[in-house]
Structure formats: structure tokens, C-alpha cells
Short mmCIF file of C-alpha atoms in Angstrom, two decimals:
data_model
loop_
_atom_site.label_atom_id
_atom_site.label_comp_id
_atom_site.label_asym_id
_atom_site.label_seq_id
_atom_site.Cartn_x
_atom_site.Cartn_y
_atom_site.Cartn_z
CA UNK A 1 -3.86 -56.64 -232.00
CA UNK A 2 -6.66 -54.08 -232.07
CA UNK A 3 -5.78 -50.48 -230.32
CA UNK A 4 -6.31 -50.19 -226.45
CA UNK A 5 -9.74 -48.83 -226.62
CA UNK A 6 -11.37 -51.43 -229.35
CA UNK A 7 -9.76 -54.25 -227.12
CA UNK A 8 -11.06 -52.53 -223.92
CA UNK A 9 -14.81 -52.33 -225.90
CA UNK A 10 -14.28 -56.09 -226.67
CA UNK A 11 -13.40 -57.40 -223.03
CA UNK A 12 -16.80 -55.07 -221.81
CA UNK A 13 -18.82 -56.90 -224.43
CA UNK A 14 -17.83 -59.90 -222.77
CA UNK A 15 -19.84 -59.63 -219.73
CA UNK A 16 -22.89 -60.17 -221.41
CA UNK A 17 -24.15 -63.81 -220.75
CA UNK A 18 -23.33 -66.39 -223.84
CA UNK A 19 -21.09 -63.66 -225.26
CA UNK A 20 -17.28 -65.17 -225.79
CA UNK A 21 -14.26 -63.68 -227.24
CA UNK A 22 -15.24 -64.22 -230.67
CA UNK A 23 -18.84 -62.77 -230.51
CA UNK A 24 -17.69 -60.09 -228.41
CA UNK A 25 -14.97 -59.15 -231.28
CA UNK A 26 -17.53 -59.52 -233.90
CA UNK A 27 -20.22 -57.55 -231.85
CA UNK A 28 -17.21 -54.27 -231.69
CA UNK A 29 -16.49 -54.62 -235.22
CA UNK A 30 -20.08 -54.49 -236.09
CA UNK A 31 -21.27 -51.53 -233.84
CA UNK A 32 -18.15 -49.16 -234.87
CA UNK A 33 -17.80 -49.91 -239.04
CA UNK A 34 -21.86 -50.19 -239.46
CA UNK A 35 -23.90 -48.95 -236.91
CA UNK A 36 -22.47 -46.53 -234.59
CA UNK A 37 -25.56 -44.79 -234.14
CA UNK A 38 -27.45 -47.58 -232.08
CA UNK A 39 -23.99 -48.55 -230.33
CA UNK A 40 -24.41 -44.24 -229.26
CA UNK A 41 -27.99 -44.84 -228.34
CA UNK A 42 -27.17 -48.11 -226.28
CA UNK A 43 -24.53 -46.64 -223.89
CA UNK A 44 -26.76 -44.27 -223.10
CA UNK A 45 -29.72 -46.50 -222.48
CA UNK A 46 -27.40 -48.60 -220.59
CA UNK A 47 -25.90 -45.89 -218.70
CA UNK A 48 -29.37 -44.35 -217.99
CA UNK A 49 -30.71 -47.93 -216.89
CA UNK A 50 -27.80 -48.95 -214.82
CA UNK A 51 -28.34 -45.59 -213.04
CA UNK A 52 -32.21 -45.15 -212.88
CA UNK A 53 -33.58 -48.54 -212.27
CA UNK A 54 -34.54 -49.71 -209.32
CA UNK A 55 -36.91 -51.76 -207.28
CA UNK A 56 -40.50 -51.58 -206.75
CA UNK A 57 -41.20 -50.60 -203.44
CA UNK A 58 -43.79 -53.32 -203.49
CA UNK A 59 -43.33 -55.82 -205.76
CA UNK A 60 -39.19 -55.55 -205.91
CA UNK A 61 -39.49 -56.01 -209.30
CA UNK A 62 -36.76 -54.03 -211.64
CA UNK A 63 -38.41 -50.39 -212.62
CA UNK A 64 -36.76 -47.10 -212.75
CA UNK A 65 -40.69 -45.82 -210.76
CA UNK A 66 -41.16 -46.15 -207.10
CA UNK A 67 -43.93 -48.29 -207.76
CA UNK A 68 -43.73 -50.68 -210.81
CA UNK A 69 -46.90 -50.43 -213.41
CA UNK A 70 -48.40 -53.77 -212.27
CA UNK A 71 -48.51 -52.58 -208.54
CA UNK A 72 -50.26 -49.29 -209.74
CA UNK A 73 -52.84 -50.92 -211.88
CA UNK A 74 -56.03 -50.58 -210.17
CA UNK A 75 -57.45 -53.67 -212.18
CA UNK A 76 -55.05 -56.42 -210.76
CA UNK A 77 -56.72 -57.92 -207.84
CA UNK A 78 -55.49 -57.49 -204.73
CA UNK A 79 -56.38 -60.75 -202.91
CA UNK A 80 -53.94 -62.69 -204.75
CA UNK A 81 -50.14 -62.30 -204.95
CA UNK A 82 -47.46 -64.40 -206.97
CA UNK A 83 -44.01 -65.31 -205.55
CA UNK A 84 -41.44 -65.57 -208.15
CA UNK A 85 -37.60 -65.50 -208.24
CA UNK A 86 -36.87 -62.99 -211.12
CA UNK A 87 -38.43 -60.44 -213.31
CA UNK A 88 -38.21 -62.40 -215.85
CA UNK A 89 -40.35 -64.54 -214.48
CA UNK A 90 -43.06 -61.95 -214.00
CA UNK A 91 -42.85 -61.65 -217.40
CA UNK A 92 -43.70 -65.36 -218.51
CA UNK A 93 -46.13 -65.50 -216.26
CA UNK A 94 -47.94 -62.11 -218.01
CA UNK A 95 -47.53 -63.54 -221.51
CA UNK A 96 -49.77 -67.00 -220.22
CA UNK A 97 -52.11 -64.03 -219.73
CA UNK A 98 -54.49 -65.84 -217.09
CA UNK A 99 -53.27 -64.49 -214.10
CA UNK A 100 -54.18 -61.20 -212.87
CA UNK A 101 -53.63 -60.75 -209.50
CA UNK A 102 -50.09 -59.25 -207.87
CA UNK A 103 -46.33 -60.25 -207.73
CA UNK A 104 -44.14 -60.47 -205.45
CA UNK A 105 -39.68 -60.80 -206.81
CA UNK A 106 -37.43 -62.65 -204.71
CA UNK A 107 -34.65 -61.76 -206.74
CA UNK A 108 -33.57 -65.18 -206.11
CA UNK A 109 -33.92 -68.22 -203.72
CA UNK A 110 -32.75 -69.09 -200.46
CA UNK A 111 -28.67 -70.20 -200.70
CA UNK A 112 -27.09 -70.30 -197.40
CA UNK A 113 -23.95 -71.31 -199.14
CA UNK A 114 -24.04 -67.92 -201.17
CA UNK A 115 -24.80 -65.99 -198.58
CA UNK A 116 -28.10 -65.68 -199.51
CA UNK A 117 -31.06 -65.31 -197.18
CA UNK A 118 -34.13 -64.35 -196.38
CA UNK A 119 -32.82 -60.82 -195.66
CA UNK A 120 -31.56 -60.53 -199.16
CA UNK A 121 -34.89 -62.17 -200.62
CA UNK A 122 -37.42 -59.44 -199.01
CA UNK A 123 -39.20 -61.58 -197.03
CA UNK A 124 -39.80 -58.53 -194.29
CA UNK A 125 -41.43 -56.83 -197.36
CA UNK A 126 -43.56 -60.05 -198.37
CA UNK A 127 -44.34 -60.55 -194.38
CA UNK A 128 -45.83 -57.24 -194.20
CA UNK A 129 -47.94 -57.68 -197.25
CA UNK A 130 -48.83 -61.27 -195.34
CA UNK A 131 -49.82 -59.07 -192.53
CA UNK A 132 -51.95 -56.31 -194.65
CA UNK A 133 -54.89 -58.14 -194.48
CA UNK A 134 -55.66 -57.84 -197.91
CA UNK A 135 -54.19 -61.08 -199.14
CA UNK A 136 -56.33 -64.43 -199.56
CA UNK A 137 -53.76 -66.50 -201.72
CA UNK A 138 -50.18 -66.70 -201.78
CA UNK A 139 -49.19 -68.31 -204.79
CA UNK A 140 -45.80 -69.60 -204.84
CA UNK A 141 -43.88 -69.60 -208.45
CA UNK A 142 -40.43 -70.53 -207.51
CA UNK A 143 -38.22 -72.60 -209.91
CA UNK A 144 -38.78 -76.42 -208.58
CA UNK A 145 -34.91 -76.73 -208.09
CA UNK A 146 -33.96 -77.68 -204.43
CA UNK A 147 -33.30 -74.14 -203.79
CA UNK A 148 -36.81 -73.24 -205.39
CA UNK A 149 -38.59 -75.65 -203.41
CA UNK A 150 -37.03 -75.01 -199.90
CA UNK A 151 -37.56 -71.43 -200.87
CA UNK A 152 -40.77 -71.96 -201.13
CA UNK A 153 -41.49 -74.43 -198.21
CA UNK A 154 -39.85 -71.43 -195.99
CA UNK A 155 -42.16 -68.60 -197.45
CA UNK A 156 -45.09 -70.86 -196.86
CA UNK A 157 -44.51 -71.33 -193.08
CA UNK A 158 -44.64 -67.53 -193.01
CA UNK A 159 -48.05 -66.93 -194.58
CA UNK A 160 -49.52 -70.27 -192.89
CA UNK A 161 -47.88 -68.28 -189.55
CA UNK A 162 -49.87 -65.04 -191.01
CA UNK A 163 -53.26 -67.06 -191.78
CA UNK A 164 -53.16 -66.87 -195.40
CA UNK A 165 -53.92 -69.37 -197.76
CA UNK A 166 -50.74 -70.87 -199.75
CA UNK A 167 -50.54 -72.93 -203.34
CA UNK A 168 -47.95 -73.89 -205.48
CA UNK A 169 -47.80 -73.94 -209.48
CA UNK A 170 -48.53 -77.53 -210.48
CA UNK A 171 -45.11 -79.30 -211.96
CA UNK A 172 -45.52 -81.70 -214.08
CA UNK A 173 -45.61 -82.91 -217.81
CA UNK A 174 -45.71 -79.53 -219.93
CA UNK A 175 -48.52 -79.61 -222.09
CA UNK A 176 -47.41 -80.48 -225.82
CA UNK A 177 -44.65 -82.52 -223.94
CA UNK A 178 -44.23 -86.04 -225.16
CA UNK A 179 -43.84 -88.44 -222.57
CA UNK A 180 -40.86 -89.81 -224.18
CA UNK A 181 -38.44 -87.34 -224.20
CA UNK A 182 -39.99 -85.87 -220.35
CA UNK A 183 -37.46 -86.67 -217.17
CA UNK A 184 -37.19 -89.12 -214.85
CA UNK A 185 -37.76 -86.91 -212.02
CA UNK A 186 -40.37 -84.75 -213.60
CA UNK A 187 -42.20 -88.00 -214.87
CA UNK A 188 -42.01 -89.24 -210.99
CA UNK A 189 -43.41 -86.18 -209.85
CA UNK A 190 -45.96 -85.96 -212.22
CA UNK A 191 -47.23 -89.37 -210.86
CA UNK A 192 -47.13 -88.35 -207.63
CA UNK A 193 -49.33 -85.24 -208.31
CA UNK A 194 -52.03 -87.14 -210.68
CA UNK A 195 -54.96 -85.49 -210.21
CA UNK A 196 -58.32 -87.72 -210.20
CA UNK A 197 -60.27 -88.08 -213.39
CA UNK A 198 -63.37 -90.16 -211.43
CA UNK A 199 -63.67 -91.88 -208.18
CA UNK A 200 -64.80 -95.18 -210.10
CA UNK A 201 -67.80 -95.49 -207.96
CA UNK B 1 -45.12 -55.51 -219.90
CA UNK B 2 -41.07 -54.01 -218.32
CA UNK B 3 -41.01 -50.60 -217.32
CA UNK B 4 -40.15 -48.07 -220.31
CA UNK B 5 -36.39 -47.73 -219.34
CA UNK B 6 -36.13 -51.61 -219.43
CA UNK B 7 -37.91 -51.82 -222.63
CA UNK B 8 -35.53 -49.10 -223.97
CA UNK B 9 -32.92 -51.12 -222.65
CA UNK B 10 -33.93 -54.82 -224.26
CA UNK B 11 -34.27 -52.96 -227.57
CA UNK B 12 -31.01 -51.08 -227.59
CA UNK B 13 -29.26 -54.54 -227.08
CA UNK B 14 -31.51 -55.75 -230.08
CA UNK B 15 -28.95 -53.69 -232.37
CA UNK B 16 -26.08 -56.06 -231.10
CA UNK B 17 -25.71 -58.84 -233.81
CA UNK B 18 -27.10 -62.25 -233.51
CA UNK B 19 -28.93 -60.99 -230.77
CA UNK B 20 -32.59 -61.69 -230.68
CA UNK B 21 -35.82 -60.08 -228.55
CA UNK B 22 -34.91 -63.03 -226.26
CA UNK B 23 -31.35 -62.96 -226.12
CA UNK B 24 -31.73 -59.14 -225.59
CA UNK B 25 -34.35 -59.77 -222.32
CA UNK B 26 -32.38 -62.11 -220.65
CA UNK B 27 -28.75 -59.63 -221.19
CA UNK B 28 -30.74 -56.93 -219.72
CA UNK B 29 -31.69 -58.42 -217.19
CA UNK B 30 -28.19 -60.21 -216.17
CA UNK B 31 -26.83 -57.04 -216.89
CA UNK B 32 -29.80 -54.83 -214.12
CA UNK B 33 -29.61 -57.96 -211.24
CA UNK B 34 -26.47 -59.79 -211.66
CA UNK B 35 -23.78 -57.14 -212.69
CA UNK B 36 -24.25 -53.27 -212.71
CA UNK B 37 -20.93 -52.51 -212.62
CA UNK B 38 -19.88 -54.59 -215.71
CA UNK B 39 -22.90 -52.80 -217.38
CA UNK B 40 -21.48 -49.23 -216.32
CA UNK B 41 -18.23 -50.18 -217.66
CA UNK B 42 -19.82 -51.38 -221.17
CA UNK B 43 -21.60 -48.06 -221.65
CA UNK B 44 -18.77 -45.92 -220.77
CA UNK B 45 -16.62 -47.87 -222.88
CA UNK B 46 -18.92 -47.95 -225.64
CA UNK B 47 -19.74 -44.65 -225.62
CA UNK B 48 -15.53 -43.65 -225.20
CA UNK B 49 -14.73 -46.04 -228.23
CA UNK B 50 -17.67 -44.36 -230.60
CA UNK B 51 -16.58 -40.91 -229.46
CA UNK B 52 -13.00 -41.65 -230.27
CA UNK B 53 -12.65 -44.68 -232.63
CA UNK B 54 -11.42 -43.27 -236.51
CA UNK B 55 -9.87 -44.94 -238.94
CA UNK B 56 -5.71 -44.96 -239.11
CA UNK B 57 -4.62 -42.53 -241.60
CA UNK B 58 -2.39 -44.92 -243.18
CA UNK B 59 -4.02 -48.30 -243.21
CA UNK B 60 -7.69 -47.07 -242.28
CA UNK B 61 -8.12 -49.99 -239.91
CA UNK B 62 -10.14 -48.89 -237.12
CA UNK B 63 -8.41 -47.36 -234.00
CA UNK B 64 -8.15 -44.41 -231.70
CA UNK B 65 -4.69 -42.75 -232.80
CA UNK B 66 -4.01 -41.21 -236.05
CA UNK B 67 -1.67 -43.89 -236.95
CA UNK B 68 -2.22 -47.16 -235.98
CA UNK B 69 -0.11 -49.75 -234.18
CA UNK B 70 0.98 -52.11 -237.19
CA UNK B 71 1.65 -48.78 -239.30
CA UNK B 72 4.14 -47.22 -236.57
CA UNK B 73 6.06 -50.26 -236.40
CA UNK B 74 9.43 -50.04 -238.09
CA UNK B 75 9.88 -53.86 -237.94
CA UNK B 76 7.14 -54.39 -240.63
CA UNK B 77 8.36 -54.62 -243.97
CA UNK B 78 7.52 -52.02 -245.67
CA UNK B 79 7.88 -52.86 -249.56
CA UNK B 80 4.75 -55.16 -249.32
CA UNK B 81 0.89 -54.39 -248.55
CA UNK B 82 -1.87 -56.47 -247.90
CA UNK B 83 -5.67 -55.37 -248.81
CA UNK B 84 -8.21 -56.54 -246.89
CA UNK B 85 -11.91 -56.03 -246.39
CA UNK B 86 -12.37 -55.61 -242.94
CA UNK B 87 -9.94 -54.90 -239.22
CA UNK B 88 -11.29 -58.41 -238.41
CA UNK B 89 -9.19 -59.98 -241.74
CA UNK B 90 -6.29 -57.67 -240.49
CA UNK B 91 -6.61 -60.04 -236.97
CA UNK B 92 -7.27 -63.22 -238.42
CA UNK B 93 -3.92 -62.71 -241.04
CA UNK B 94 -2.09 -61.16 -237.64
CA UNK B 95 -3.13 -64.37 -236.11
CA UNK B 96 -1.63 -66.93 -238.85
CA UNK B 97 1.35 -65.28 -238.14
CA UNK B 98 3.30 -65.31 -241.75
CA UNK B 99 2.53 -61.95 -242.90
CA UNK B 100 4.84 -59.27 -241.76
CA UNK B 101 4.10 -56.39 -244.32
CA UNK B 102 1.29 -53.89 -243.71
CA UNK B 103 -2.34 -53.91 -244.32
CA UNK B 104 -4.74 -51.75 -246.46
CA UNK B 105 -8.10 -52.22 -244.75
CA UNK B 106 -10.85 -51.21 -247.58
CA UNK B 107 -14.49 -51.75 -245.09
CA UNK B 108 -16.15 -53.62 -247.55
CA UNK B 109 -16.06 -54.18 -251.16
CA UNK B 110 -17.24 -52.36 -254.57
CA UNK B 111 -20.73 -52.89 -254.91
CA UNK B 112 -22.40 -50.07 -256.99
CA UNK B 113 -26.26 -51.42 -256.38
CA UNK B 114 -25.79 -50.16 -252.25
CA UNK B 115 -23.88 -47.27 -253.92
CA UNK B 116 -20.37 -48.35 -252.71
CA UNK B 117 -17.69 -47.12 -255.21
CA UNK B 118 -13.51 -46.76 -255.25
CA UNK B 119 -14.27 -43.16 -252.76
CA UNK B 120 -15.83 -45.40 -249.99
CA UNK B 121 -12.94 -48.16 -250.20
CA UNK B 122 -10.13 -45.42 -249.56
CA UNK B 123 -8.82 -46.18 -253.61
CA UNK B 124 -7.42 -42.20 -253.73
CA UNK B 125 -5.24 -43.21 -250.19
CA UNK B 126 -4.18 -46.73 -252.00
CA UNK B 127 -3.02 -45.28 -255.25
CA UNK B 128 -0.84 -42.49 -252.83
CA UNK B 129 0.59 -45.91 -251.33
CA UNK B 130 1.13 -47.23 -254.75
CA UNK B 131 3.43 -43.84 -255.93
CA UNK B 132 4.86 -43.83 -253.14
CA UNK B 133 7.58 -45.88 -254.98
CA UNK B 134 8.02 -48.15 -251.71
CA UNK B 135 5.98 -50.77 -252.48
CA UNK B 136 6.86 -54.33 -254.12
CA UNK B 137 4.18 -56.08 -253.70
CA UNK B 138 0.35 -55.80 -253.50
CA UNK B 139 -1.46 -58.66 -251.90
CA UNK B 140 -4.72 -58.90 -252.22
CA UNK B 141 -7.11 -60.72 -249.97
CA UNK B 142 -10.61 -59.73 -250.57
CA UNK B 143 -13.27 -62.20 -250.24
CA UNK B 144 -13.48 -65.33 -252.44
CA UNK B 145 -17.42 -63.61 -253.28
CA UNK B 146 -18.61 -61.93 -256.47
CA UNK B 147 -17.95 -58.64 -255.37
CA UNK B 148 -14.63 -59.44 -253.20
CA UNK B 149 -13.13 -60.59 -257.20
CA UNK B 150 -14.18 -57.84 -258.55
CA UNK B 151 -12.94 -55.38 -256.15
CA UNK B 152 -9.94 -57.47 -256.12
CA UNK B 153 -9.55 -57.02 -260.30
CA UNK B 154 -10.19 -53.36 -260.33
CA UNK B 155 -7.20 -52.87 -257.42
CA UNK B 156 -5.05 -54.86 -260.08
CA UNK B 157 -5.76 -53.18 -262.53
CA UNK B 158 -4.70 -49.69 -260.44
CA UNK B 159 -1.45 -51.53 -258.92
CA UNK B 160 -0.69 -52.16 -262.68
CA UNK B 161 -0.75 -48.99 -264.13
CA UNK B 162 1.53 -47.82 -260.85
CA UNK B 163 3.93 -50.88 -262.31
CA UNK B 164 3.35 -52.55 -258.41
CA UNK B 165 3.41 -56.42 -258.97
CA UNK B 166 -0.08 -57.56 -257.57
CA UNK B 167 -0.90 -61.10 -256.51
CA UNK B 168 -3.68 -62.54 -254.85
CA UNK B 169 -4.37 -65.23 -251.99
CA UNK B 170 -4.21 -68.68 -252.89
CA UNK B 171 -8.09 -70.35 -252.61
CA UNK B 172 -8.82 -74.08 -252.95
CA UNK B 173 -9.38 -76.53 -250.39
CA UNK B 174 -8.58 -75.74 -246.53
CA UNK B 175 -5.67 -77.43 -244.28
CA UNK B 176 -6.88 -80.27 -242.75
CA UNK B 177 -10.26 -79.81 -244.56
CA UNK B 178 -11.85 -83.25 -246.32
CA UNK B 179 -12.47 -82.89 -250.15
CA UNK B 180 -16.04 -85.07 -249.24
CA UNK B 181 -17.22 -81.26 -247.34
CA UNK B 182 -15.94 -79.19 -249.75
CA UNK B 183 -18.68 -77.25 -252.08
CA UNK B 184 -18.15 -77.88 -255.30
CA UNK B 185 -16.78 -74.12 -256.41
CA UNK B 186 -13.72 -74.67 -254.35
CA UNK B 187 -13.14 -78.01 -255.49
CA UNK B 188 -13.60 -76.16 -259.41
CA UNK B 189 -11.44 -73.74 -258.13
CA UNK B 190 -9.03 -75.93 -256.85
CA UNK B 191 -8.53 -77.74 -259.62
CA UNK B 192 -8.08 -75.06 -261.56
CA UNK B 193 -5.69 -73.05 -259.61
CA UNK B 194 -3.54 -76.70 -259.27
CA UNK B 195 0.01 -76.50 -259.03
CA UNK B 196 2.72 -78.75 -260.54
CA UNK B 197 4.38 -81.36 -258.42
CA UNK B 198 6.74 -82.21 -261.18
CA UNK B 199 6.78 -82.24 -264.87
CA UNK B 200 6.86 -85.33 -265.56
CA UNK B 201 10.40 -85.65 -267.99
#
């Protein structure tokens, strides 16, 4: 119904995640009748991103620099390092603001049914940081899915191989949770974690 | 906390409507681990369709040839137009499937306090249509809002003085719609605009 190149512009909108046919037509409409300026200024950006950014050569998280900002800051200590699965991630973890040591980006977890292993993951990179001699604590941040947590039992045999000391983020009930509306499985787990108020002695 | 191209990035998508800091985070970063070439498509195609995208000289929907693809086709009737706010109404009507005349697409509606008069809805091109002495009918189907009647009474008035019968779209209660959801201007205004299932004698 539209011409070939507004249909084409809707379809390429679509492969943005939670963006169906209807947003994608109304996201079109919107950048070429009010705002073709910052539709301009976005292909470009995108064009420039999809073409610049890259990996850091130590942390593997997304930058268009060879070494991300985190890696380079001389502040972060160096003892500890975080495993997560995405940038994202890396960024939640930032905004808590009370860690301040280094990261370390899977870009994923462990899938053998996708194809995905520890080849794809960087665990040669992480195994030479294990290996550095710099490292006290690896602390593992990897979703607690299945994937997350065999992902995470696999990268702790390395560093236990390596000598280095391993943790993983507590999981339990988030704090402001209600009990009520929490999980069955998280509930479990947080029961099986319970940490001891006093030894009743 | 991203690195400046990624920041650049998250806030380029921010121009995309409905789409939040967080929404614009997480497309970025789909967009940077999941699916590069998708992204390379979107920019060149965005950056194609605001190069090229005009308005059809005819209809001024939006599209990339002079004359757009309802306007060149000889099967549409040609003695009856239908006005319109925006190329998504032109879809939607398309879509119903009853209409088989053209379309006058106006992008937006008078509204002299954002300093939008007759020269910004295309009213010079409209009267030309009006002379043109092939038109029957005027339909118009501007929004049911303050400013979509008012546009809607000032293009009457023009399609009067050119001795073009005008009508507008009907407005009342939807198909299928329940009278107990209906706001209570509809309802008004479908009671007033009631028509007569027999007279009664």
C-alpha cells in the first residue's frame, strides 16, 4: 500500500526487538512526516556503530576502542574480575555502584545445542587473565538459568584449575520482594542459601 | 557508563516513538550482538528513504515517485476524493476496502497556535483538484478532534464555493463496539447524527 521504499523502511524497522508491523509502520510514518532530522542522524549513528564497534580486547565488552573505558581506568582494582553474559549486564551491575573491580563478557552462555561453546564465549581470553597472576577473585555473574549456572560451574573448574579464588552472586529473594508474589524455585533456593543470623549458643 | 559510539547509538534510537532510555539500551544492544546485518540494512534504508521520500504531487501522500501508486491507477474512480490527515488514514481506509476514489492527504490539521495554516495542508493543490471540474464528490475524513472539525468545515466551505458536493464520515458508535464503553461524546454524537429506520405512517 505504501511505495517500495516506505514498505522496505517498515520491514527494517521490524528487526528491532518488541517492534511488530504496526509499531514499525507507525515508527516510518513518524520519522519521515515529523522528524526526519533525527531519523538522518540515526542511520548514521547506526551505520557508524554497526561498522566501528567492536570488542574489548580485554573485557569483550561492545566498544568501538581497543580497550573499553573500564579496562583503562587505573582506579578499578585489578584483583577482582566479574563474569557476566552481556554488556548489558555490565551495565546493571555499574548502576548498583558497589563494585569496582574488572569485567569480564561472555557474550552469552554455554549452549551446545546452539552451537555455542566455550570457543565462542572467550574462555582462552578469561584463562589467560586466570593465568596473569594478578587475579584473587573470580566473581561469577551469570544469569541463574540452567545455561547460566552450567556456564558458570564450567568457568569455575578453570580458575579452581588456575588457583584462583571463585564466588557466585547470591540468588535469592530480591530485596523489596514480597514473599508472596516470589517463585517457587527462587523461594527453594533462597532456603537453601539462608545465611546464619546466630549459632543459638 | 557505554562507550561514546554506543551512547550515541542508545540516544539516536531515543527519537523512535514510544521508545524509552530502556527500550533504546536493550535495541542497541540486540541490534550490536545479535544482528549487525539487520542493523546495516535499517540505516541504509533509513537513510535511502529520508534522502528520497517526497510527497506525491497529486495526493501528497508520502512516497518516492512523483506520482504515487493510488494516483497512477486508472481503475480508481476519479470523480470522488477523500481528505485525510495522514498516509497512515490513506492505509487504514485502503484496508476497509470500500473506498475506491483517491485520497487528498493534508499531514495534519489547521491549528493556527503551532502556526499551521491552509499553505501547510496543501489547500492551493486541493482547490486546483476542486476546478479541475472532475470531481463529484469530496469526502472528508479528518479527525473526530477540535481541530480535525474545523479543518474539516473550512475544506467545505472551499468545496462549496467550487459547487463540489462535500460530505463527511459518518461518527457514532463502532461495529461490534458495546454502548456500556462508549464515552459519552460519541454516544451525544450518535444520537444526534441518528438515522431513520422508518417513519412511522
Amino acid at each position: 500500500m505504501f511505495s517500495p521504499l516506505i514498505e522496505d523502511l517498515i520491514r527494517a524497522l521490524r528487526c528491532l526487538p518488541g517492534v511488530g508491523p504496526k509499531s514499525a509502520q507507525r515508527m516510518a510514518m513518524y520519522l519521515l512526516e515529523k522528524d526526519r532530522d533525527a531519523a538522518g542522524t540515526l542511520a548514521r549513528t547506526l551505520e557508524q556503530a554497526v561498522e566501528k564497534v567492536g570488542r574489548c580486547s580485554q573485557c569483550r565488552t561492545l566498544t568501538e576502542q581497543d580497550v573499553c573505558a573500564l579496562c583503562n581506568n587505573s582506579r578499578r582494582e585489578r584483583q577482582s574480575m566479574c563474569v557476566v553474559e552481556t554488556p548489558a549486564d555490565v551495565l546493571a551491575i555499574e548502576q548498583a555502584g558497589n563494585y569496582h573491580g574488572r569485567y569480564f563478557v561472555l557474550h552469552g552462555h554455554l549452549s551446545p545445542i546452539d552451537g555455542v561453546g566455550p570457543d565462542s564465549l572467550g574462555i582462552d581470553l578469561l584463562e589467560q587473565h586466570l593465568a596473569g597472576g594478578e587475579l584473587r577473585e573470580l566473581i561469577i555473574a551469570t544469569n541463574p538459568t540452567v545455561e547460566g549456572e552450567a556456564t558458570a560451574q564450567f568457568i569455575a573448574e578453570r580458575a579452581a584449575e588456575r588457583g584462583v579464588a571463585v564466588s557466585r552472586i547470591a540468588h535469592g529473594v530480591p530485596i523489596g520482594g514480597e514473599l508472596e508474589y516470589i517463585d517457587g524455585g527462587t523461594l527453594a533456593h533462597a532456603f537453601n542459601s539462608r545465611t546464619a543470623f546466630s549459632t543459638g549458643t
